[in-house]
CSV table of C-alpha atoms and ligand atoms in Angstrom, one decimal:
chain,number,residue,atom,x,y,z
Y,1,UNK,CA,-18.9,-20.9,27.9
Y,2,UNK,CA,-20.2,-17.7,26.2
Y,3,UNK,CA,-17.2,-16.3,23.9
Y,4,UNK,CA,-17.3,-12.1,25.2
Y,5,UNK,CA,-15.6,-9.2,23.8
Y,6,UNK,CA,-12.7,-8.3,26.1
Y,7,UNK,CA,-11.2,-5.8,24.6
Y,8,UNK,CA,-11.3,-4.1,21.3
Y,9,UNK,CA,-8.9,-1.5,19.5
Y,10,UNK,CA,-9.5,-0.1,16.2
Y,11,UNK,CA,-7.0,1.3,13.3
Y,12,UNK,CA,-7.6,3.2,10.3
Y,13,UNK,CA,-4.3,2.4,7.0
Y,14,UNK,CA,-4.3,4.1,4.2
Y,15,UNK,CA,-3.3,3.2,0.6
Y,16,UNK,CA,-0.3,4.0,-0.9
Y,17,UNK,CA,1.6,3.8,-4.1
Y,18,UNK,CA,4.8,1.7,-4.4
Y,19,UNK,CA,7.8,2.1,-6.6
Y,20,UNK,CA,7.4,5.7,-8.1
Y,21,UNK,CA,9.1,5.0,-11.4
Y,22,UNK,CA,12.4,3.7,-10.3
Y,23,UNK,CA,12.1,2.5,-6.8
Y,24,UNK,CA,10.8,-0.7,-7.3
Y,25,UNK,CA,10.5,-2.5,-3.8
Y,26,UNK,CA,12.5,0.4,-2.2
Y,27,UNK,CA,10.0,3.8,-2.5
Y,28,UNK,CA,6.7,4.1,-1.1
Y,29,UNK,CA,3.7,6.8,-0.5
Y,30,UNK,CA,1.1,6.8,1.6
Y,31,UNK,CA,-2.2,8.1,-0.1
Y,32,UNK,CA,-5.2,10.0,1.8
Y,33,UNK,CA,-7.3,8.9,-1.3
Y,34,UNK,CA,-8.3,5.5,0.5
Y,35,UNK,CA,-8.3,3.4,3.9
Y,36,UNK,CA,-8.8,0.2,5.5
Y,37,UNK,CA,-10.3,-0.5,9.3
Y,38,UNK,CA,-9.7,-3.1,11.3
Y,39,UNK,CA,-11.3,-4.0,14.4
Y,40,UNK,CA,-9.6,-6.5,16.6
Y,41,UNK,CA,-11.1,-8.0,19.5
Y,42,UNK,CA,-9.9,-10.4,22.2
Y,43,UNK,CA,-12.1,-13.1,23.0
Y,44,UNK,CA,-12.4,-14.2,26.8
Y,45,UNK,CA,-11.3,-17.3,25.3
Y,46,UNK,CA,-7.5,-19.0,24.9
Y,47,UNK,CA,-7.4,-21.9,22.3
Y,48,UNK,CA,-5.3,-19.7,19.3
Y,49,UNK,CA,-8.2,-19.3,17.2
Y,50,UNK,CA,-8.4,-16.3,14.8
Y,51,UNK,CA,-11.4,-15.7,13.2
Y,52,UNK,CA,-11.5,-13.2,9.9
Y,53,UNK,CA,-14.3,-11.1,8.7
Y,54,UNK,CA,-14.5,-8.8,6.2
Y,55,UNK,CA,-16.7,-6.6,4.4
Y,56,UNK,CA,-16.2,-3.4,2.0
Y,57,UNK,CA,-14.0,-3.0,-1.3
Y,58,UNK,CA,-17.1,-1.2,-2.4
Y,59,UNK,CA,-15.5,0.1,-5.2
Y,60,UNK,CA,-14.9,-2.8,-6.6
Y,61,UNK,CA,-17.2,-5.9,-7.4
Y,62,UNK,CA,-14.9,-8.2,-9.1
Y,63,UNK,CA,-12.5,-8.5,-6.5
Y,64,UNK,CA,-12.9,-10.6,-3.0
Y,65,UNK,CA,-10.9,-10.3,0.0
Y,66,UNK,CA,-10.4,-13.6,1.2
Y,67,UNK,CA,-11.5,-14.7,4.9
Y,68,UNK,CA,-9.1,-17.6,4.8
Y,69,UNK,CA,-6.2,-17.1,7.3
Y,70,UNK,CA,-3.6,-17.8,5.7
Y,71,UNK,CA,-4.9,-15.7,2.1
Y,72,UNK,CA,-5.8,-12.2,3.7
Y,73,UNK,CA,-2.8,-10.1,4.7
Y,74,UNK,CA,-3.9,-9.0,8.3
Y,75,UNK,CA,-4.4,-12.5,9.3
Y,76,UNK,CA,-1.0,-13.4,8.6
Y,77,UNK,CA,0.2,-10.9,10.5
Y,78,UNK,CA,-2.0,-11.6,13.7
Y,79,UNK,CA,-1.0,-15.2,13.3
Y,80,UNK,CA,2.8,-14.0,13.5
Y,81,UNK,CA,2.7,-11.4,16.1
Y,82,UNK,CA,0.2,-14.1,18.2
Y,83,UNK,CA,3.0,-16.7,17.5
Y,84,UNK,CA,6.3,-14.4,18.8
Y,85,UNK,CA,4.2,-12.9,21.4
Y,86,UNK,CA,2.5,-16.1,22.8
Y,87,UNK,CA,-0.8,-14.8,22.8
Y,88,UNK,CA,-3.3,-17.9,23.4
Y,89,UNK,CA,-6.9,-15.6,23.3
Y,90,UNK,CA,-9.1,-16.2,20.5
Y,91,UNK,CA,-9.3,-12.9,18.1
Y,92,UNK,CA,-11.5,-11.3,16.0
Y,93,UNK,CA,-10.2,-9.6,13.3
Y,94,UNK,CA,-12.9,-7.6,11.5
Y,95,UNK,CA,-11.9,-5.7,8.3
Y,96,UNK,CA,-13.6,-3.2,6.6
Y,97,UNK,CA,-12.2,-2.8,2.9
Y,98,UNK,CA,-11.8,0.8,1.4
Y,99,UNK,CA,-8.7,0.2,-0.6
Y,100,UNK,CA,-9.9,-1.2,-3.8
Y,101,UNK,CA,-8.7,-4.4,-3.9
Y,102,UNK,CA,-6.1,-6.1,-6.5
Y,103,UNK,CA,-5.8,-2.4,-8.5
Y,104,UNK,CA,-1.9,-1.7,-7.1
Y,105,UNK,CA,-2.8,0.9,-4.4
Y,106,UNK,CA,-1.6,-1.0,-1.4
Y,107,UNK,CA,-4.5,-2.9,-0.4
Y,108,UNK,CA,-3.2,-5.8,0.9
Y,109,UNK,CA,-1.0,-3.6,3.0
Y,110,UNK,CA,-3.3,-1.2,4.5
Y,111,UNK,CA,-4.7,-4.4,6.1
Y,112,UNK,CA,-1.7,-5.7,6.9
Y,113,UNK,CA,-0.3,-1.9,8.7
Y,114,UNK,CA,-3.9,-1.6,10.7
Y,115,UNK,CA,-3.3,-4.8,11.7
Y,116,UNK,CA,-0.3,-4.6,13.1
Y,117,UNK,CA,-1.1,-1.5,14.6
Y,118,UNK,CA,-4.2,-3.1,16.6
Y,119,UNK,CA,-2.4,-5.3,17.3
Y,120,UNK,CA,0.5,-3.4,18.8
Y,121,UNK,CA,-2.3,-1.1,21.1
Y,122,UNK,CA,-4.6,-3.9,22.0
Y,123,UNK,CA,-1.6,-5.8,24.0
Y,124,UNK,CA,0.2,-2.5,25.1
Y,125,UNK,CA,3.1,-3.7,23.6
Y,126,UNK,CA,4.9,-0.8,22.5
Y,127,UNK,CA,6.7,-2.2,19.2
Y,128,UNK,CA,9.1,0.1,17.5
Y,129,UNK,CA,7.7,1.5,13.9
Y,130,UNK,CA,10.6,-0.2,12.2
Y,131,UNK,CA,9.3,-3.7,13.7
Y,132,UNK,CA,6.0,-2.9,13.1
Y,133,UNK,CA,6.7,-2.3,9.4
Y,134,UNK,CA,8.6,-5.8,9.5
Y,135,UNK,CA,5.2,-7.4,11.2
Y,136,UNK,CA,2.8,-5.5,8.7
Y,137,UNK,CA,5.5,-6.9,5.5
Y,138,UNK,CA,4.3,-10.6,6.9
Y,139,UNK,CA,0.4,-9.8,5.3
Y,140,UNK,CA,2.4,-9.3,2.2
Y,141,UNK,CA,3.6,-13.1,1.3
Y,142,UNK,CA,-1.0,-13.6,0.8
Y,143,UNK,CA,-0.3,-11.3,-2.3
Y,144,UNK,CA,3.2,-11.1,-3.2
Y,145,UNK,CA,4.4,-14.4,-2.5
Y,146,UNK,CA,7.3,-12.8,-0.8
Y,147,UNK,CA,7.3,-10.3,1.8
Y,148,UNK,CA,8.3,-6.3,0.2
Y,149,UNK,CA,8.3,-3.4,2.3
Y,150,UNK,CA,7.6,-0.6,0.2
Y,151,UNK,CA,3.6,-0.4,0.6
Y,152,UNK,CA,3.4,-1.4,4.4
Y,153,UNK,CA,6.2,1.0,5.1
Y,154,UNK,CA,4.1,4.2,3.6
Y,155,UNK,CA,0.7,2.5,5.0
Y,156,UNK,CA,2.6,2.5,8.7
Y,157,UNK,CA,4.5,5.9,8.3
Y,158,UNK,CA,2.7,8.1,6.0
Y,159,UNK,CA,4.6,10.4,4.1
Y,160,UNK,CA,7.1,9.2,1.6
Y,161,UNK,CA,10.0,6.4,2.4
Y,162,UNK,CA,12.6,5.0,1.4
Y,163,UNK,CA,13.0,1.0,2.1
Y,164,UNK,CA,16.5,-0.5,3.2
Y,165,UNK,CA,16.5,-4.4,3.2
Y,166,UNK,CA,20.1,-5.3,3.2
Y,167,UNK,CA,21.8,-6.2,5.8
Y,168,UNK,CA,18.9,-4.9,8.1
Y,169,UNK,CA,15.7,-3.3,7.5
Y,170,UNK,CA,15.8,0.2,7.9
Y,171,UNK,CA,13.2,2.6,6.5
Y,172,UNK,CA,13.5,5.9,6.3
Y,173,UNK,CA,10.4,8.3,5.9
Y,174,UNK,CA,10.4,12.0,4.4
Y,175,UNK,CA,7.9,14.7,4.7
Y,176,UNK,CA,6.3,15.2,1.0
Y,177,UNK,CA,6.0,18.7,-0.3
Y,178,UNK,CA,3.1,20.0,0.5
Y,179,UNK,CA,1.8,21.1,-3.0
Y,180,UNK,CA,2.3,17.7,-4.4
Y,181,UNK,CA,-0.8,16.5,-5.9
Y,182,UNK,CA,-1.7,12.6,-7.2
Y,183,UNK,CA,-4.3,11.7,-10.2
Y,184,UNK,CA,-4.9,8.3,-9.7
Y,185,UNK,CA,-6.9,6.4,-12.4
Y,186,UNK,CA,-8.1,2.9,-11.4
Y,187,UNK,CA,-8.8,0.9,-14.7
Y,188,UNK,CA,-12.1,-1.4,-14.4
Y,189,UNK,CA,-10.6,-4.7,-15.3
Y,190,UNK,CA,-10.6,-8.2,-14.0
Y,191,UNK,CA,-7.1,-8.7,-12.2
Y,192,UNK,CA,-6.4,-12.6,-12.0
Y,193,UNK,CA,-5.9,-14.1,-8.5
Y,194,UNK,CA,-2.1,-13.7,-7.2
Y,195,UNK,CA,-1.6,-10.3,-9.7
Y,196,UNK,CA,1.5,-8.7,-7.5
Y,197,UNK,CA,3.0,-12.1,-7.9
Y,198,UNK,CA,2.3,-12.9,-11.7
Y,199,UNK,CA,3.6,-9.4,-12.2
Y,200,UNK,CA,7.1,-9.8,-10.4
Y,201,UNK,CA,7.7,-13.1,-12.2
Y,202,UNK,CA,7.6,-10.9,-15.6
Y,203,UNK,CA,10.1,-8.8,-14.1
Y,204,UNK,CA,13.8,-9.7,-15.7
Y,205,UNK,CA,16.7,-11.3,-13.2
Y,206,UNK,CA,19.3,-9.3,-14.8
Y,207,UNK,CA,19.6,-5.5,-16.0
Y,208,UNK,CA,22.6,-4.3,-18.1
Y,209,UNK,CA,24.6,-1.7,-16.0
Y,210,UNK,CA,24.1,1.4,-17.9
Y,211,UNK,CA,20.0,0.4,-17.0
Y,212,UNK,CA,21.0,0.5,-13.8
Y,213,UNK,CA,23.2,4.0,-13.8
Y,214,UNK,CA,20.0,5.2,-15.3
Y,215,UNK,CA,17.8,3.9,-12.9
Y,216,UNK,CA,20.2,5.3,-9.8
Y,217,UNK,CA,20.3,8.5,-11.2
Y,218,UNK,CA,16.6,8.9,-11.3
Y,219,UNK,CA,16.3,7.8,-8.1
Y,220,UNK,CA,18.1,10.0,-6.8
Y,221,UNK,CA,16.2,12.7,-8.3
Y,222,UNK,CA,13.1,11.5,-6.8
Y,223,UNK,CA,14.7,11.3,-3.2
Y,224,UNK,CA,16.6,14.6,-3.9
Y,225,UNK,CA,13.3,16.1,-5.0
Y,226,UNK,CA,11.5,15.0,-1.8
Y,227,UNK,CA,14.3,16.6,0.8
Y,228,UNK,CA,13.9,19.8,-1.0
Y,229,UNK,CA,10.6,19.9,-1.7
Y,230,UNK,CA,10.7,20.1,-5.4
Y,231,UNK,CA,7.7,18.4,-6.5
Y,232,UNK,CA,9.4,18.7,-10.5
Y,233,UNK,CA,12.5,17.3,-9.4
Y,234,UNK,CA,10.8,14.3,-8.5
Y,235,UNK,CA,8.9,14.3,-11.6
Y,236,UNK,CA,11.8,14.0,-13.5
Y,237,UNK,CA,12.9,11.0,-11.8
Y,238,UNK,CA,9.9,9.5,-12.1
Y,239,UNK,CA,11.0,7.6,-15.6
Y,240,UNK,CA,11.7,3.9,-15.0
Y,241,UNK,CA,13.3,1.4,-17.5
Y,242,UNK,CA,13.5,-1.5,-15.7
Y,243,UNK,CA,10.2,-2.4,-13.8
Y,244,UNK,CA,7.4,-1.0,-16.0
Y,245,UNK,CA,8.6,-1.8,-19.7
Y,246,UNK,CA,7.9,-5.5,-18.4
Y,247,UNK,CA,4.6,-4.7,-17.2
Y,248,UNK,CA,2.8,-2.0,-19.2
Y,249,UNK,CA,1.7,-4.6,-21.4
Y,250,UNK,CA,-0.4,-6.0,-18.7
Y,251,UNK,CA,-2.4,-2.4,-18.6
Y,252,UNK,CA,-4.8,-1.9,-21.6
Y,253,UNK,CA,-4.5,1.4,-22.7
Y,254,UNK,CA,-1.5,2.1,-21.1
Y,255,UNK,CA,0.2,4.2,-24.0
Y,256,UNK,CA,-3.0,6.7,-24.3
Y,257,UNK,CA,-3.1,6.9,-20.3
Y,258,UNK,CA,0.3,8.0,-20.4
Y,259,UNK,CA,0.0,10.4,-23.3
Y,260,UNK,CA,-2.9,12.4,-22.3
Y,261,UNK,CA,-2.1,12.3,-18.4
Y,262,UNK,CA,1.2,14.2,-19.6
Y,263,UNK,CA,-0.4,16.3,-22.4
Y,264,UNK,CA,-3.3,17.5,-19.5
Y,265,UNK,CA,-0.7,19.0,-17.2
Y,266,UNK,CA,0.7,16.0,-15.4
Y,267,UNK,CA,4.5,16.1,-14.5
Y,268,UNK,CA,4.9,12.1,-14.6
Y,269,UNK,CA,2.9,9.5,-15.1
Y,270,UNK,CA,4.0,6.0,-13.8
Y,271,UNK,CA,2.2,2.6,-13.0
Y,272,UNK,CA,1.0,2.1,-9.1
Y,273,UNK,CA,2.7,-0.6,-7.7
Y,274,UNK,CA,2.3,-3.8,-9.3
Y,275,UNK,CA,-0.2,-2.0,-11.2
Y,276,UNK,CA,-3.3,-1.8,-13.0
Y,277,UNK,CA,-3.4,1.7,-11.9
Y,278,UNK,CA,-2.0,4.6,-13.0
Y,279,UNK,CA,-1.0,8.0,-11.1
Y,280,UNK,CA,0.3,11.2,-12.0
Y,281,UNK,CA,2.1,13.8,-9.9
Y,282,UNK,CA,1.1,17.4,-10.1
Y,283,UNK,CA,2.5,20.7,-8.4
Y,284,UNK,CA,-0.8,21.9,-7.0
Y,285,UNK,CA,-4.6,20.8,-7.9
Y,286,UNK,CA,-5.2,23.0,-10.6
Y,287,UNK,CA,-4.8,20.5,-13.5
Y,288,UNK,CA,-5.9,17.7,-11.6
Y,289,UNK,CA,-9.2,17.4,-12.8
Y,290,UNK,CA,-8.5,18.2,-16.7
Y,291,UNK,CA,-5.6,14.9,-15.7
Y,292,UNK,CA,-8.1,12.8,-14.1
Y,293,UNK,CA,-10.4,13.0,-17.4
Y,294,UNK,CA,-7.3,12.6,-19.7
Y,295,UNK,CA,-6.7,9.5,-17.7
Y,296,UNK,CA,-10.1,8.3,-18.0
Y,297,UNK,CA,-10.2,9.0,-21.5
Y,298,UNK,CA,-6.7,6.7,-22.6
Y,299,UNK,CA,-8.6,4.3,-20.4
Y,300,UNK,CA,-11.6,5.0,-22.5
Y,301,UNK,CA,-9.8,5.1,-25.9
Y,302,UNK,CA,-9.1,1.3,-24.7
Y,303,UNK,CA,-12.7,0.3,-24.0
Y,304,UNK,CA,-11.9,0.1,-20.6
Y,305,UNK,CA,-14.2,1.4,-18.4
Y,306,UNK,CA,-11.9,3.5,-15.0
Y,307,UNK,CA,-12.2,5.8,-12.0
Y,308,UNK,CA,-10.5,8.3,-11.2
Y,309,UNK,CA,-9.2,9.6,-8.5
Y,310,UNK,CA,-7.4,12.9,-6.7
Y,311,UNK,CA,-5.0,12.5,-3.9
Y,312,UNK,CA,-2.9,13.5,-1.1
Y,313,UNK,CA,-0.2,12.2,0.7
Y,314,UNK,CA,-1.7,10.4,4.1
Y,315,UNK,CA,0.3,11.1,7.4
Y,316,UNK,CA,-0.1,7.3,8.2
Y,317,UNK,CA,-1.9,4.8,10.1
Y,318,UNK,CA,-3.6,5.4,13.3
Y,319,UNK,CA,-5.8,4.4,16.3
Y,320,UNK,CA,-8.8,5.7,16.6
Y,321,UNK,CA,-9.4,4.9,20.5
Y,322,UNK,CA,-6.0,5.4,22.1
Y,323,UNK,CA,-7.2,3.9,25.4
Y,324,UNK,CA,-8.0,0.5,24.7
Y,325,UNK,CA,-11.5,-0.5,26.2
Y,326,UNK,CA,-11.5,-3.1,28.6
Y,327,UNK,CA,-14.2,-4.6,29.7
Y,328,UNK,CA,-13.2,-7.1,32.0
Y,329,UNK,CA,-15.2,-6.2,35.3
V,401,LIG,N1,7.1,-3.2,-5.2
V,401,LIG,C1,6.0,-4.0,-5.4
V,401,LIG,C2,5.9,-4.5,-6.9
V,401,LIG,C3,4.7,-3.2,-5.1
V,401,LIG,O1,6.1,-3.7,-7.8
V,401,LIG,O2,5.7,-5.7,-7.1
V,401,LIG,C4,3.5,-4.0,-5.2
V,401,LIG,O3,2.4,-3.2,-4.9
């Protein structure tokens, strides 16, 4: 028989930037700067086949997103939610790449979050955003090895949140001030294969406790910052000495980033995620320019070649056809 299209939905995730100095695995913000689309379709068909295809990360030619189930984030979490669901149709998952991939701004979860979210819509199943965080988190073992919360939960929400694991999930999500301003600069280097997961393993499995007094007190300034809107109370938090003294090493040019970024106008300066990338938060765009050149130019100073970039906070994932299209006559 002729495989049709039954039904299609389509979802739209945005990047994000995970940690924010001291949150590691526990802060998150979703970024208008870039997005992923996925297309899922039901097949007229029921043998549990899911077929991935995906084109894009056009800003990026060194980087592949794999079409392997079990390597590309939103096929891991179509193959779960299929699985506790018990849905038998064949599906096409079609995924259009505009977070650059591998560079630390939430790539592998903007896939994962549409996903979810076609998902969700496609089979009317009305999932709760907490769960559907928890099913986007699945997409998250391709890269991670291990399933972290912080991207997904900005790429689902939007906005800036705060991740709970412990004894339950629970993720809470805070409107960002409205003049807060991101430079992101996206260093043009070859990222080996499994990145997020070769940089946790450099992360150490014990901290002294005055590390970690320091690292809840800044924390607290960066959550305190966002409830009141104080987009330089959340710059001073941003200082980590933990997470990124293990990693900066891994990001050539990293010093002179820093150093001009701040020099330029930026409040704080911190690593994206797992990284390369860097991003600086600014009270309004009036230095964000004059930053994104002083970014490119400690990038520079390191004869690496970067882009830059100037960002919002994203409201979140959505659905761009709210009615799903049926076909079935
Ligand atoms: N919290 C994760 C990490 C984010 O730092 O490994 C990865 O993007």
């Amino acid at each position: 028989m002729e495989k049709s299209d039954l039904s299609t939905c389509v979802a739209y995730a945005p990047s994000s930037t995970a940690n924010i100095g001291p949150g590691y695995d526990v802060f998150g913000l979703g970024l208008d700067v870039f997005e992923d689309k996925v297309t899922l379709s039901r097949m007229s068909t029921r043998s549990n086949r899911i077929t991935i295809r995906a084109t894009g990360d056009t800003n990026n030619s060194s980087n592949m997103v794999p079409s392997k189930l079990e390597s590309n984030s939103a096929g891991l979490v179509i193959k779960k939610m299929s699985n506790d669901f018990g849905i038998d149709y064949d599906l096409d998952v079609s995924i259009s790449k505009g977070v650059p991939v591998g560079f630390g701004m939430g790539s592998s979860a903007a896939s994962a979050a549409a996903a979810a979210i076609a998902f969700d819509r496609l089979f009317d199943l009305e999932i709760d955003k907490p769960k559907l965080v928890e099913y986007a988190a699945e997409g998250e073992i391709a890269s991670a090895g291990v399933k972290h919360y912080d991207n997904v939960s900005a790429s689902v929400l939007g906005g800036f949140v705060i991740v709970r694991t412990n004894p339950k999930l629970e993720v809470i999500r805070i409107e960002p001030p409205e003049d807060l301003v991101l430079v992101i600069a996206i260093p043009l280097i070859r990222v080996p294969e499994g990145k997020t997961e070769k940089a946790r393993n450099l992360l150490p499995h014990k901290v002294p406790l005055s590390d970690v007094v320091v690292t809840l007190s800044n924390a607290s300034m960066v959550v305190a910052g966002f409830i009141l809107k104080d987009v330089e109370m959340i710059a001073r938090g941003i200082h980590d000495i933990i997470v990124e003294p293990a990693r900066r090493d891994l990001i050539p040019g990293y010093i002179g980033v820093k150093k001009n970024a701040l020099e330029a106008g930026s409040l704080a300066v911190t690593i994206s995620g797992a990284g390369p990338s860097m991003i600086s938060f600014l009270k309004t765009a009036k230095y964000a320019k004059h930053v994104a050149n002083a970014m490119a130019m400690g990038f520079n100073e390191a004869n690496v070649k970067s882009r830059t970039y100037i960002s919002r906070p994203s409201p979140g994932a959505r659905i761009t056809n709210p009615k799903v299209s049926k076909n079935e006559k």
